[in-house]
Amino acid sequence: MKTNFIHTYVSVDCVVFGFDDEQLNILLVQRNNIDENDPKRLKLPGSLIFDNEDVDDAASRVLYELTGIRRMTLKQFRCFAAPDRASNPQDIKWLDQAYKPDIDRLITVAYFSLCKIGRKLNVSNITKYKAVEWCPLSELPDMPFDHNKIVEASLIDIRRWIETDPVIVFDLLPQKFTISQLHRLYESIYNKKIDIRNFHKKVATMTYVLPLAEKQLGVSHRAARYYKFDKKAYNRLKTSI
Amino acid sequence: MKTNFIHTYVSVDCVVFGFDDEQLNILLVQRNNIDENDPKRLKLPGSLIFDNEDVDDAASRVLYELTGIRRMTLKQFRCFAAPDRASNPQDIKWLDQAYKPDIDRLITVAYFSLCKIGRKLNVSNITKYKAVEWCPLSELPDMPFDHNKIVEASLIDIRRWIETDPVIVFDLLPQKFTISQLHRLYESIYNKKIDIRNFHKKVATMTYVLPLAEKQLGVSHRAARYYKFDKKAYNRLKTSI
């Protein structure tokens, strides 16, 4: 009988993106200090999964506990299972206190989710974490485990996803938005400058992005037109392909 | 202290696709009979992962053991973790014998791989399975665990992948191929009829599919021209986007 097969705990971790008109942000939670020497550590929201729970259900549970929102779009994008991903002594100590002792290895299934940042977070259910906050993608701290790596990987997957199914982009925007907002959002996701004239051409091909009669009010520059995402038009297009 | 967190074994399973000019096939292994009443059961190649092994490495190991090929393109596409996925008594019995007793729950990380069916399989390393065979996708048997569901999910992911990165399609074809072969392959992957005239238009936009001087020999119908996939042209195109 071989005895060297992994026998492990499994967790889910969620990368929740929000866009605040200028940049992409990620929802982070503050984990409880392990001891006096432990600095404030921000991490991705996550949880071990229960013994009667599927991973997708665990991810929905974590997001509900965090945000009070039951139906957020969640995409599973990868399992992280490097043998040493939970080998940092501080991380092990935190697992000891937050969950149970002697967790020697931990694999995690990672999800991403996109939401409107204006959405009110209902964090009343949270007992495990001290605080929940939006953190700009460009200012991410050094996080526990391999959470920084998970965020990087999620961005690569989101870009790939958008190429085939751009609908998820509009989950990040308010109901009505300007082309300039959409442009900044694309620049944030791809982390590069995108020529605005080329971008206008691209938007012109998006027959599901419809101009509204309404324009911006009370702005010092020339008021920009608002647009909306027409989900029905988008779905018609998708099914006709 | 909560004690109801999952503590489990983790496996990898691989859906290896091959195309034989007519249809898609999947590489299946025959697992050892559990007892006299147990019918011949075909399943996806897979393995529990070792305690010092990452999931990606485990998937490469499984494919190497099966095919003798070290560097096959493998894409991780999803973790399957339904609590009851290993609850069939025959499956539990097989796990008992093949691995170790008392595996009450098993989650698996699934991969797909595309390879040229002509590639000789070097199965000399196999001790765990009686046989390895290509099985047409349209004739898949009822497989253990949730392996049928894993195959279905892999097809959905392959289609999504192809839309952004069609290069993987050419992993399934011989070095030189006819448009008719490419057409049949697309029909197999999408499991639907694709209008041949529209398909020719699509191919015309694939600037990395180059006609060769050579044509088919010894065919009763009009000899078709051969084409090749130009990887350099493809990479130039990808990086220029």
Short mmCIF file of C-alpha atoms in Angstrom, two decimals:
data_model
loop_
_atom_site.label_atom_id
_atom_site.label_comp_id
_atom_site.label_asym_id
_atom_site.label_seq_id
_atom_site.Cartn_x
_atom_site.Cartn_y
_atom_site.Cartn_z
CA MET A 1 0.00 0.00 0.00
CA LYS A 2 1.34 3.37 -1.00
CA THR A 3 1.01 5.95 1.69
CA ASN A 4 2.45 9.02 0.08
CA PHE A 5 -0.67 10.41 -1.53
CA ILE A 6 -1.72 13.87 -0.60
CA HIS A 7 -4.43 14.04 2.06
CA THR A 8 -5.30 17.63 2.45
CA TYR A 9 -7.64 20.46 3.23
CA VAL A 10 -9.12 22.37 0.34
CA SER A 11 -10.08 26.01 0.29
CA VAL A 12 -11.60 28.51 -2.11
CA ASP A 13 -10.28 32.02 -2.66
CA CYS A 14 -12.10 34.80 -4.46
CA VAL A 15 -10.66 37.69 -6.43
CA VAL A 16 -13.50 40.22 -6.48
CA PHE A 17 -12.88 43.09 -8.89
CA GLY A 18 -14.52 46.49 -8.71
CA PHE A 19 -13.95 49.54 -10.90
CA ASP A 20 -14.15 53.03 -9.42
CA ASP A 21 -14.02 55.08 -12.65
CA GLU A 22 -10.27 55.38 -12.45
CA GLN A 23 -8.85 51.98 -11.70
CA LEU A 24 -9.51 48.38 -10.85
CA ASN A 25 -9.79 47.46 -7.20
CA ILE A 26 -9.84 44.16 -5.40
CA LEU A 27 -11.84 43.30 -2.33
CA LEU A 28 -9.52 42.30 0.50
CA VAL A 29 -10.16 41.21 4.06
CA GLN A 30 -7.98 41.84 7.06
CA ARG A 31 -7.13 38.70 8.90
CA ASN A 32 -6.88 38.66 12.66
CA ASN A 33 -3.43 39.30 14.03
CA ILE A 34 -1.66 36.16 15.08
CA ASP A 35 0.36 37.88 17.77
CA GLU A 36 1.64 41.38 18.67
CA ASN A 37 4.46 41.13 16.16
CA ASP A 38 2.16 40.30 13.32
CA PRO A 39 1.48 43.28 11.09
CA LYS A 40 -1.96 43.99 9.69
CA ARG A 41 -2.26 41.50 6.87
CA LEU A 42 -4.71 41.85 4.04
CA LYS A 43 -5.69 38.77 2.06
CA LEU A 44 -8.17 37.51 -0.48
CA PRO A 45 -11.48 36.40 1.00
CA GLY A 46 -11.62 32.64 1.22
CA SER A 47 -12.52 29.68 3.35
CA LEU A 48 -11.85 26.02 3.82
CA ILE A 49 -14.64 24.02 2.27
CA PHE A 50 -16.90 21.83 4.38
CA ASP A 51 -16.97 18.09 4.05
CA ASN A 52 -20.38 18.09 2.38
CA GLU A 53 -19.78 21.12 0.20
CA ASP A 54 -18.85 21.51 -3.47
CA VAL A 55 -16.19 24.10 -4.28
CA ASP A 56 -18.55 26.32 -6.31
CA ASP A 57 -20.97 26.41 -3.37
CA ALA A 58 -18.14 27.27 -1.01
CA ALA A 59 -17.13 30.22 -3.20
CA SER A 60 -20.72 31.51 -3.29
CA ARG A 61 -20.92 31.15 0.48
CA VAL A 62 -17.72 33.13 1.02
CA LEU A 63 -18.95 35.95 -1.20
CA TYR A 64 -22.35 35.99 0.44
CA GLU A 65 -20.80 36.16 3.88
CA LEU A 66 -18.64 39.04 2.69
CA THR A 67 -21.03 41.08 0.63
CA GLY A 68 -24.54 39.94 1.49
CA ILE A 69 -25.09 39.31 -2.21
CA ARG A 70 -26.48 35.90 -3.09
CA ARG A 71 -26.06 35.80 -6.83
CA MET A 72 -22.75 37.13 -7.94
CA THR A 73 -21.21 35.81 -11.11
CA LEU A 74 -18.28 33.68 -10.10
CA LYS A 75 -15.87 32.05 -12.48
CA GLN A 76 -13.62 29.28 -11.31
CA PHE A 77 -10.30 29.76 -13.02
CA ARG A 78 -7.61 27.62 -11.45
CA CYS A 79 -6.51 25.32 -8.70
CA PHE A 80 -3.35 26.38 -6.87
CA ALA A 81 -1.56 23.45 -5.32
CA ALA A 82 2.15 24.17 -5.02
CA PRO A 83 3.35 21.94 -2.16
CA ASP A 84 4.93 24.90 -0.37
CA ARG A 85 2.12 27.43 -0.76
CA ALA A 86 1.18 27.23 2.91
CA SER A 87 4.65 26.83 4.35
CA ASN A 88 5.22 30.34 5.70
CA PRO A 89 5.30 30.03 9.54
CA GLN A 90 2.99 33.04 10.02
CA ASP A 91 0.49 31.54 7.59
CA ILE A 92 0.62 28.18 9.35
CA LYS A 93 0.08 29.91 12.70
CA TRP A 94 -2.90 31.78 11.31
CA LEU A 95 -4.41 28.56 9.92
CA ASP A 96 -3.92 27.01 13.37
CA GLN A 97 -5.92 29.77 15.01
CA ALA A 98 -8.54 30.42 12.36
CA TYR A 99 -9.25 26.80 11.47
CA LYS A 100 -7.45 23.96 13.12
CA PRO A 101 -3.92 22.90 13.96
CA ASP A 102 -1.62 20.79 11.86
CA ILE A 103 -2.72 21.87 8.44
CA ASP A 104 0.46 20.94 6.66
CA ARG A 105 -0.68 21.48 3.13
CA LEU A 106 -3.58 23.34 1.62
CA ILE A 107 -4.72 23.49 -1.95
CA THR A 108 -7.07 26.21 -3.09
CA VAL A 109 -9.50 26.65 -5.94
CA ALA A 110 -9.56 30.24 -7.15
CA TYR A 111 -12.50 32.23 -8.49
CA PHE A 112 -12.92 35.68 -9.88
CA SER A 113 -15.95 37.89 -9.72
CA LEU A 114 -16.69 41.33 -11.11
CA CYS A 115 -19.04 43.72 -9.38
CA LYS A 116 -20.13 47.32 -9.38
CA ILE A 117 -18.07 49.06 -6.77
CA GLY A 118 -21.00 51.25 -5.75
CA ARG A 119 -22.76 48.14 -4.53
CA LYS A 120 -23.14 48.40 -0.78
CA LEU A 121 -21.23 45.73 1.04
CA ASN A 122 -23.21 44.06 3.76
CA VAL A 123 -20.49 42.83 6.00
CA SER A 124 -22.59 42.24 9.08
CA ASN A 125 -22.05 38.50 8.81
CA ILE A 126 -18.35 38.69 9.13
CA THR A 127 -16.81 37.41 12.26
CA LYS A 128 -13.61 35.95 10.93
CA TYR A 129 -12.14 39.17 9.62
CA LYS A 130 -11.60 42.58 11.13
CA ALA A 131 -12.31 44.59 8.02
CA VAL A 132 -13.19 44.42 4.38
CA GLU A 133 -11.82 47.01 1.99
CA TRP A 134 -11.33 47.80 -1.67
CA CYS A 135 -7.66 48.00 -2.56
CA PRO A 136 -6.43 49.47 -5.88
CA LEU A 137 -4.86 46.79 -8.03
CA SER A 138 -1.76 48.97 -8.41
CA GLU A 139 -1.29 49.15 -4.64
CA LEU A 140 -1.76 45.56 -3.62
CA PRO A 141 0.19 44.72 -0.48
CA ASP A 142 2.30 41.64 -0.02
CA MET A 143 -0.36 39.08 0.85
CA PRO A 144 -0.25 35.74 2.68
CA PHE A 145 0.08 32.40 0.92
CA ASP A 146 0.25 32.81 -2.88
CA HIS A 147 -2.54 35.37 -3.01
CA ASN A 148 -0.51 37.84 -5.09
CA LYS A 149 0.10 35.12 -7.64
CA ILE A 150 -3.60 34.26 -7.66
CA VAL A 151 -4.50 37.88 -8.49
CA GLU A 152 -1.99 37.93 -11.36
CA ALA A 153 -3.37 34.70 -12.77
CA SER A 154 -6.94 35.97 -12.47
CA LEU A 155 -6.12 38.97 -14.65
CA ILE A 156 -4.73 36.76 -17.39
CA ASP A 157 -7.87 34.68 -17.30
CA ILE A 158 -10.19 37.68 -17.28
CA ARG A 159 -8.51 39.02 -20.42
CA ARG A 160 -8.96 35.69 -22.15
CA TRP A 161 -12.56 35.56 -21.01
CA ILE A 162 -13.32 39.05 -22.29
CA GLU A 163 -12.10 38.20 -25.78
CA THR A 164 -14.84 35.61 -26.15
CA ASP A 165 -17.47 37.00 -23.83
CA PRO A 166 -17.14 40.77 -23.22
CA VAL A 167 -20.40 40.86 -21.31
CA ILE A 168 -18.55 40.51 -17.99
CA VAL A 169 -16.94 43.91 -18.52
CA PHE A 170 -20.31 45.57 -18.08
CA ASP A 171 -20.71 43.99 -14.65
CA LEU A 172 -18.04 46.45 -13.57
CA LEU A 173 -19.74 49.57 -14.88
CA PRO A 174 -22.75 51.56 -13.68
CA GLN A 175 -26.01 51.28 -15.67
CA LYS A 176 -25.06 54.28 -17.77
CA PHE A 177 -21.47 55.04 -18.58
CA THR A 178 -19.37 57.15 -20.91
CA ILE A 179 -17.03 55.74 -23.56
CA SER A 180 -14.25 57.34 -21.60
CA GLN A 181 -15.15 55.20 -18.57
CA LEU A 182 -15.26 52.06 -20.71
CA HIS A 183 -11.89 53.02 -22.18
CA ARG A 184 -10.30 53.47 -18.75
CA LEU A 185 -11.74 50.14 -17.68
CA TYR A 186 -10.21 48.34 -20.65
CA GLU A 187 -6.89 50.06 -19.98
CA SER A 188 -7.04 48.91 -16.36
CA ILE A 189 -7.84 45.33 -17.25
CA TYR A 190 -5.12 45.09 -19.88
CA ASN A 191 -2.76 47.27 -17.85
CA LYS A 192 -1.67 49.26 -20.89
CA LYS A 193 -2.52 52.39 -22.85
CA ILE A 194 -5.11 51.77 -25.55
CA ASP A 195 -5.31 54.27 -28.38
CA ILE A 196 -8.63 56.11 -27.97
CA ARG A 197 -9.39 56.31 -31.70
CA ASN A 198 -8.89 52.58 -32.13
CA PHE A 199 -11.01 52.07 -29.05
CA HIS A 200 -13.86 54.10 -30.56
CA LYS A 201 -13.69 51.85 -33.62
CA LYS A 202 -13.85 48.81 -31.38
CA VAL A 203 -16.88 50.17 -29.54
CA ALA A 204 -18.59 50.87 -32.87
CA THR A 205 -18.49 47.12 -33.54
CA MET A 206 -20.14 46.44 -30.18
CA THR A 207 -23.72 46.67 -31.41
CA TYR A 208 -24.93 46.02 -27.88
CA VAL A 209 -23.44 49.26 -26.53
CA LEU A 210 -26.20 51.80 -27.18
CA PRO A 211 -26.03 55.58 -26.95
CA LEU A 212 -28.58 57.27 -24.69
CA ALA A 213 -30.13 60.70 -25.19
CA GLU A 214 -28.67 61.75 -21.85
CA LYS A 215 -25.33 63.49 -21.41
CA GLN A 216 -23.18 64.25 -18.40
CA LEU A 217 -24.31 67.19 -16.27
CA GLY A 218 -22.24 69.68 -14.33
CA VAL A 219 -18.87 68.84 -15.84
CA SER A 220 -16.30 71.47 -16.71
CA HIS A 221 -15.30 69.80 -20.01
CA ARG A 222 -17.62 69.09 -22.92
CA ALA A 223 -20.39 66.85 -21.60
CA ALA A 224 -19.99 63.29 -22.79
CA ARG A 225 -22.84 61.11 -23.91
CA TYR A 226 -23.96 58.21 -21.76
CA TYR A 227 -24.21 54.71 -23.12
CA LYS A 228 -25.84 51.56 -21.86
CA PHE A 229 -25.21 47.89 -22.28
CA ASP A 230 -28.14 46.16 -23.99
CA LYS A 231 -28.15 42.63 -22.69
CA LYS A 232 -30.90 41.44 -25.04
CA ALA A 233 -29.02 42.67 -28.12
CA TYR A 234 -25.89 41.00 -26.79
CA ASN A 235 -27.65 37.67 -26.25
CA ARG A 236 -29.20 37.79 -29.72
CA LEU A 237 -25.73 38.33 -31.16
CA LYS A 238 -24.21 35.49 -29.17
CA THR A 239 -26.84 32.96 -30.17
CA SER A 240 -26.65 33.96 -33.83
CA ILE A 241 -22.95 33.13 -34.07
CA MET B 1 -12.71 24.20 16.93
CA LYS B 2 -14.71 23.31 13.86
CA THR B 3 -14.07 19.80 12.67
CA ASN B 4 -16.27 19.56 9.65
CA PHE B 5 -13.84 20.82 7.06
CA ILE B 6 -13.10 18.58 4.14
CA HIS B 7 -9.94 16.54 4.48
CA THR B 8 -9.49 14.71 1.28
CA TYR B 9 -7.45 13.07 -1.40
CA VAL B 10 -6.93 14.97 -4.62
CA SER B 11 -6.54 13.52 -8.07
CA VAL B 12 -5.98 14.71 -11.60
CA ASP B 13 -7.86 13.44 -14.63
CA CYS B 14 -6.90 14.04 -18.24
CA VAL B 15 -9.14 14.28 -21.29
CA VAL B 16 -6.77 13.58 -24.18
CA PHE B 17 -8.31 14.34 -27.56
CA GLY B 18 -7.17 12.88 -30.85
CA PHE B 19 -8.65 13.37 -34.34
CA ASP B 20 -8.62 10.51 -36.85
CA ASP B 21 -9.76 12.45 -39.94
CA GLU B 22 -13.38 11.62 -39.30
CA GLN B 23 -14.09 12.29 -35.66
CA LEU B 24 -12.75 13.23 -32.27
CA ASN B 25 -11.53 10.46 -30.03
CA ILE B 26 -10.62 10.35 -26.38
CA LEU B 27 -7.88 8.31 -24.80
CA LEU B 28 -9.33 5.93 -22.23
CA VAL B 29 -7.77 3.37 -19.96
CA GLN B 30 -9.28 0.15 -18.77
CA ARG B 31 -9.23 -0.19 -15.05
CA ASN B 32 -8.63 -3.53 -13.41
CA ASN B 33 -11.73 -5.53 -12.62
CA ILE B 34 -12.75 -5.30 -9.02
CA ASP B 35 -14.35 -8.74 -8.98
CA GLU B 36 -15.85 -11.27 -11.39
CA ASN B 37 -19.12 -9.36 -11.60
CA ASP B 38 -17.44 -6.14 -12.55
CA PRO B 39 -17.69 -5.40 -16.26
CA LYS B 40 -14.78 -4.00 -18.23
CA ARG B 41 -14.78 -0.34 -17.25
CA LEU B 42 -13.10 2.35 -19.28
CA LYS B 43 -12.18 5.61 -17.61
CA LEU B 44 -10.17 8.76 -18.09
CA PRO B 45 -6.50 8.41 -17.27
CA GLY B 46 -5.78 9.93 -13.89
CA SER B 47 -4.01 9.50 -10.60
CA LEU B 48 -4.04 10.63 -7.01
CA ILE B 49 -1.41 13.30 -6.51
CA PHE B 50 1.55 12.75 -4.23
CA ASP B 51 2.07 14.72 -1.08
CA ASN B 52 4.98 16.68 -2.54
CA GLU B 53 3.49 17.16 -5.98
CA ASP B 54 1.71 20.08 -7.63
CA VAL B 55 -1.41 19.27 -9.65
CA ASP B 56 0.11 20.38 -12.97
CA ASP B 57 3.08 18.10 -12.39
CA ALA B 58 0.77 15.22 -11.54
CA ALA B 59 -1.12 15.70 -14.81
CA SER B 60 2.14 15.69 -16.80
CA ARG B 61 3.24 12.55 -14.96
CA VAL B 62 0.00 10.74 -15.77
CA LEU B 63 0.29 11.59 -19.45
CA TYR B 64 3.92 10.63 -19.58
CA GLU B 65 3.17 7.28 -17.94
CA LEU B 66 0.42 6.74 -20.50
CA THR B 67 1.98 7.97 -23.70
CA GLY B 68 5.70 8.21 -23.11
CA ILE B 69 5.50 11.85 -24.22
CA ARG B 70 7.13 14.34 -21.88
CA ARG B 71 5.89 17.62 -23.25
CA MET B 72 2.28 17.54 -24.14
CA THR B 73 0.26 20.71 -23.96
CA LEU B 74 -2.03 20.38 -20.99
CA LYS B 75 -4.67 22.88 -19.98
CA GLN B 76 -6.17 22.77 -16.54
CA PHE B 77 -9.84 23.60 -16.94
CA ARG B 78 -11.76 22.81 -13.80
CA CYS B 79 -11.89 21.25 -10.37
CA PHE B 80 -14.68 18.73 -9.84
CA ALA B 81 -15.64 18.42 -6.21
CA ALA B 82 -19.25 17.32 -5.87
CA PRO B 83 -19.45 15.62 -2.46
CA ASP B 84 -20.99 12.47 -3.98
CA ARG B 85 -18.72 12.07 -7.00
CA ALA B 86 -16.95 9.05 -5.52
CA SER B 87 -19.93 7.48 -3.78
CA ASN B 88 -20.68 4.63 -6.19
CA PRO B 89 -19.85 1.37 -4.33
CA GLN B 90 -17.94 -0.06 -7.31
CA ASP B 91 -15.85 3.10 -7.56
CA ILE B 92 -15.11 3.04 -3.83
CA LYS B 93 -14.07 -0.61 -4.11
CA TRP B 94 -11.77 0.19 -7.00
CA LEU B 95 -10.19 3.07 -5.07
CA ASP B 96 -9.66 0.67 -2.16
CA GLN B 97 -7.75 -1.73 -4.37
CA ALA B 98 -5.90 0.67 -6.63
CA TYR B 99 -4.89 3.18 -3.97
CA LYS B 100 -5.87 2.73 -0.37
CA PRO B 101 -8.92 1.98 1.70
CA ASP B 102 -11.33 4.47 3.23
CA ILE B 103 -11.21 7.14 0.61
CA ASP B 104 -14.53 8.70 1.42
CA ARG B 105 -14.29 11.73 -0.78
CA LEU B 106 -12.11 12.63 -3.69
CA ILE B 107 -11.84 15.87 -5.57
CA THR B 108 -10.23 16.00 -8.96
CA VAL B 109 -8.58 18.66 -11.08
CA ALA B 110 -9.31 18.12 -14.75
CA TYR B 111 -7.06 18.81 -17.73
CA PHE B 112 -7.46 18.53 -21.45
CA SER B 113 -4.81 17.82 -24.01
CA LEU B 114 -4.88 17.64 -27.79
CA CYS B 115 -2.58 15.35 -29.71
CA LYS B 116 -2.02 13.88 -33.13
CA ILE B 117 -3.68 10.50 -33.14
CA GLY B 118 -0.94 9.04 -35.31
CA ARG B 119 1.49 9.59 -32.46
CA LYS B 120 2.62 6.22 -31.24
CA LEU B 121 1.58 5.54 -27.68
CA ASN B 122 4.35 4.18 -25.55
CA VAL B 123 2.40 2.35 -22.93
CA SER B 124 5.19 0.19 -21.62
CA ASN B 125 5.15 2.05 -18.32
CA ILE B 126 1.63 1.16 -17.52
CA THR B 127 1.06 -1.24 -14.73
CA LYS B 128 -2.11 0.17 -13.25
CA TYR B 129 -4.28 -0.33 -16.31
CA LYS B 130 -4.96 -3.26 -18.57
CA ALA B 131 -5.28 -1.32 -21.79
CA VAL B 132 -5.23 2.08 -23.34
CA GLU B 133 -7.43 2.84 -26.30
CA TRP B 134 -8.85 5.65 -28.40
CA CYS B 135 -12.62 5.83 -28.11
CA PRO B 136 -14.76 7.92 -30.50
CA LEU B 137 -16.39 10.80 -28.66
CA SER B 138 -19.76 9.73 -30.04
CA GLU B 139 -19.40 6.25 -28.55
CA LEU B 140 -18.19 7.01 -25.05
CA PRO B 141 -19.25 4.34 -22.59
CA ASP B 142 -20.75 5.02 -19.20
CA MET B 143 -17.62 5.77 -17.19
CA PRO B 144 -16.85 5.65 -13.46
CA PHE B 145 -17.08 8.66 -11.17
CA ASP B 146 -18.18 11.81 -13.04
CA HIS B 147 -15.88 11.17 -16.00
CA ASN B 148 -18.65 11.60 -18.58
CA LYS B 149 -19.42 15.00 -17.09
CA ILE B 150 -15.74 15.92 -17.17
CA VAL B 151 -15.56 15.16 -20.90
CA GLU B 152 -18.64 17.31 -21.57
CA ALA B 153 -17.16 20.20 -19.62
CA SER B 154 -13.83 19.87 -21.42
CA LEU B 155 -15.54 20.33 -24.79
CA ILE B 156 -17.17 23.56 -23.65
CA ASP B 157 -13.83 24.83 -22.48
CA ILE B 158 -12.00 23.81 -25.65
CA ARG B 159 -14.51 25.73 -27.75
CA ARG B 160 -14.00 28.82 -25.62
CA TRP B 161 -10.26 28.37 -25.85
CA ILE B 162 -10.29 28.05 -29.63
CA GLU B 163 -12.12 31.32 -30.05
CA THR B 164 -9.19 33.20 -28.54
CA ASP B 165 -6.34 30.89 -29.40
CA PRO B 166 -7.06 28.62 -32.40
CA VAL B 167 -3.49 27.33 -32.41
CA ILE B 168 -4.50 24.32 -30.33
CA VAL B 169 -6.64 23.04 -33.18
CA PHE B 170 -3.53 22.36 -35.22
CA ASP B 171 -2.18 20.09 -32.50
CA LEU B 172 -4.86 17.65 -33.63
CA LEU B 173 -3.95 17.65 -37.32
CA PRO B 174 -1.07 16.11 -39.26
CA GLN B 175 1.67 18.45 -40.56
CA LYS B 176 -0.14 18.83 -43.87
CA PHE B 177 -3.88 18.71 -44.05
CA THR B 178 -6.74 19.54 -46.41
CA ILE B 179 -9.37 22.18 -45.74
CA SER B 180 -11.86 19.38 -45.70
CA GLN B 181 -10.01 17.78 -42.77
CA LEU B 182 -9.91 21.08 -40.91
CA HIS B 183 -13.62 21.50 -41.59
CA ARG B 184 -14.46 18.06 -40.23
CA LEU B 185 -12.36 18.79 -37.17
CA TYR B 186 -14.26 22.02 -36.44
CA GLU B 187 -17.55 20.20 -36.94
CA SER B 188 -16.43 17.52 -34.49
CA ILE B 189 -15.36 20.02 -31.86
CA TYR B 190 -18.53 22.08 -32.13
CA ASN B 191 -20.67 18.99 -32.68
CA LYS B 192 -22.67 20.64 -35.44
CA LYS B 193 -22.73 21.10 -39.21
CA ILE B 194 -20.72 24.11 -40.36
CA ASP B 195 -21.52 25.53 -43.79
CA ILE B 196 -18.50 24.79 -45.99
CA ARG B 197 -18.62 28.11 -47.86
CA ASN B 198 -18.65 30.09 -44.62
CA PHE B 199 -15.87 27.89 -43.40
CA HIS B 200 -13.74 28.69 -46.46
CA LYS B 201 -14.25 32.39 -45.69
CA LYS B 202 -13.16 31.78 -42.11
CA VAL B 203 -10.03 29.96 -43.24
CA ALA B 204 -9.23 32.82 -45.61
CA THR B 205 -8.93 35.09 -42.55
CA MET B 206 -6.48 32.65 -40.95
CA THR B 207 -3.35 34.10 -42.46
CA TYR B 208 -1.31 31.44 -40.71
CA VAL B 209 -2.91 28.60 -42.68
CA LEU B 210 -0.76 28.40 -45.80
CA PRO B 211 -1.42 26.47 -49.02
CA LEU B 212 1.30 24.07 -50.15
CA ALA B 213 2.17 23.18 -53.73
CA GLU B 214 1.37 19.57 -52.95
CA LYS B 215 -1.98 17.93 -53.54
CA GLN B 216 -3.52 14.64 -52.50
CA LEU B 217 -2.40 11.60 -54.44
CA GLY B 218 -4.32 8.48 -55.38
CA VAL B 219 -7.77 9.73 -54.50
CA SER B 220 -10.84 8.97 -56.58
CA HIS B 221 -12.27 12.48 -56.26
CA ARG B 222 -10.58 15.70 -57.36
CA ALA B 223 -7.29 15.90 -55.48
CA ALA B 224 -7.44 18.51 -52.73
CA ARG B 225 -4.62 20.89 -51.93
CA TYR B 226 -2.64 20.44 -48.74
CA TYR B 227 -2.20 23.25 -46.25
CA LYS B 228 0.10 23.76 -43.32
CA PHE B 229 -0.07 25.69 -40.10
CA ASP B 230 2.63 28.38 -39.95
CA LYS B 231 3.44 28.82 -36.30
CA LYS B 232 5.74 31.79 -36.85
CA ALA B 233 3.09 33.71 -38.77
CA TYR B 234 0.59 32.87 -36.04
CA ASN B 235 2.87 34.11 -33.28
CA ARG B 236 3.58 37.34 -35.17
CA LEU B 237 -0.13 37.91 -35.47
CA LYS B 238 -0.77 37.21 -31.79
CA THR B 239 1.90 39.57 -30.56
CA SER B 240 0.77 42.35 -32.90
CA ILE B 241 -2.75 42.44 -31.40
#
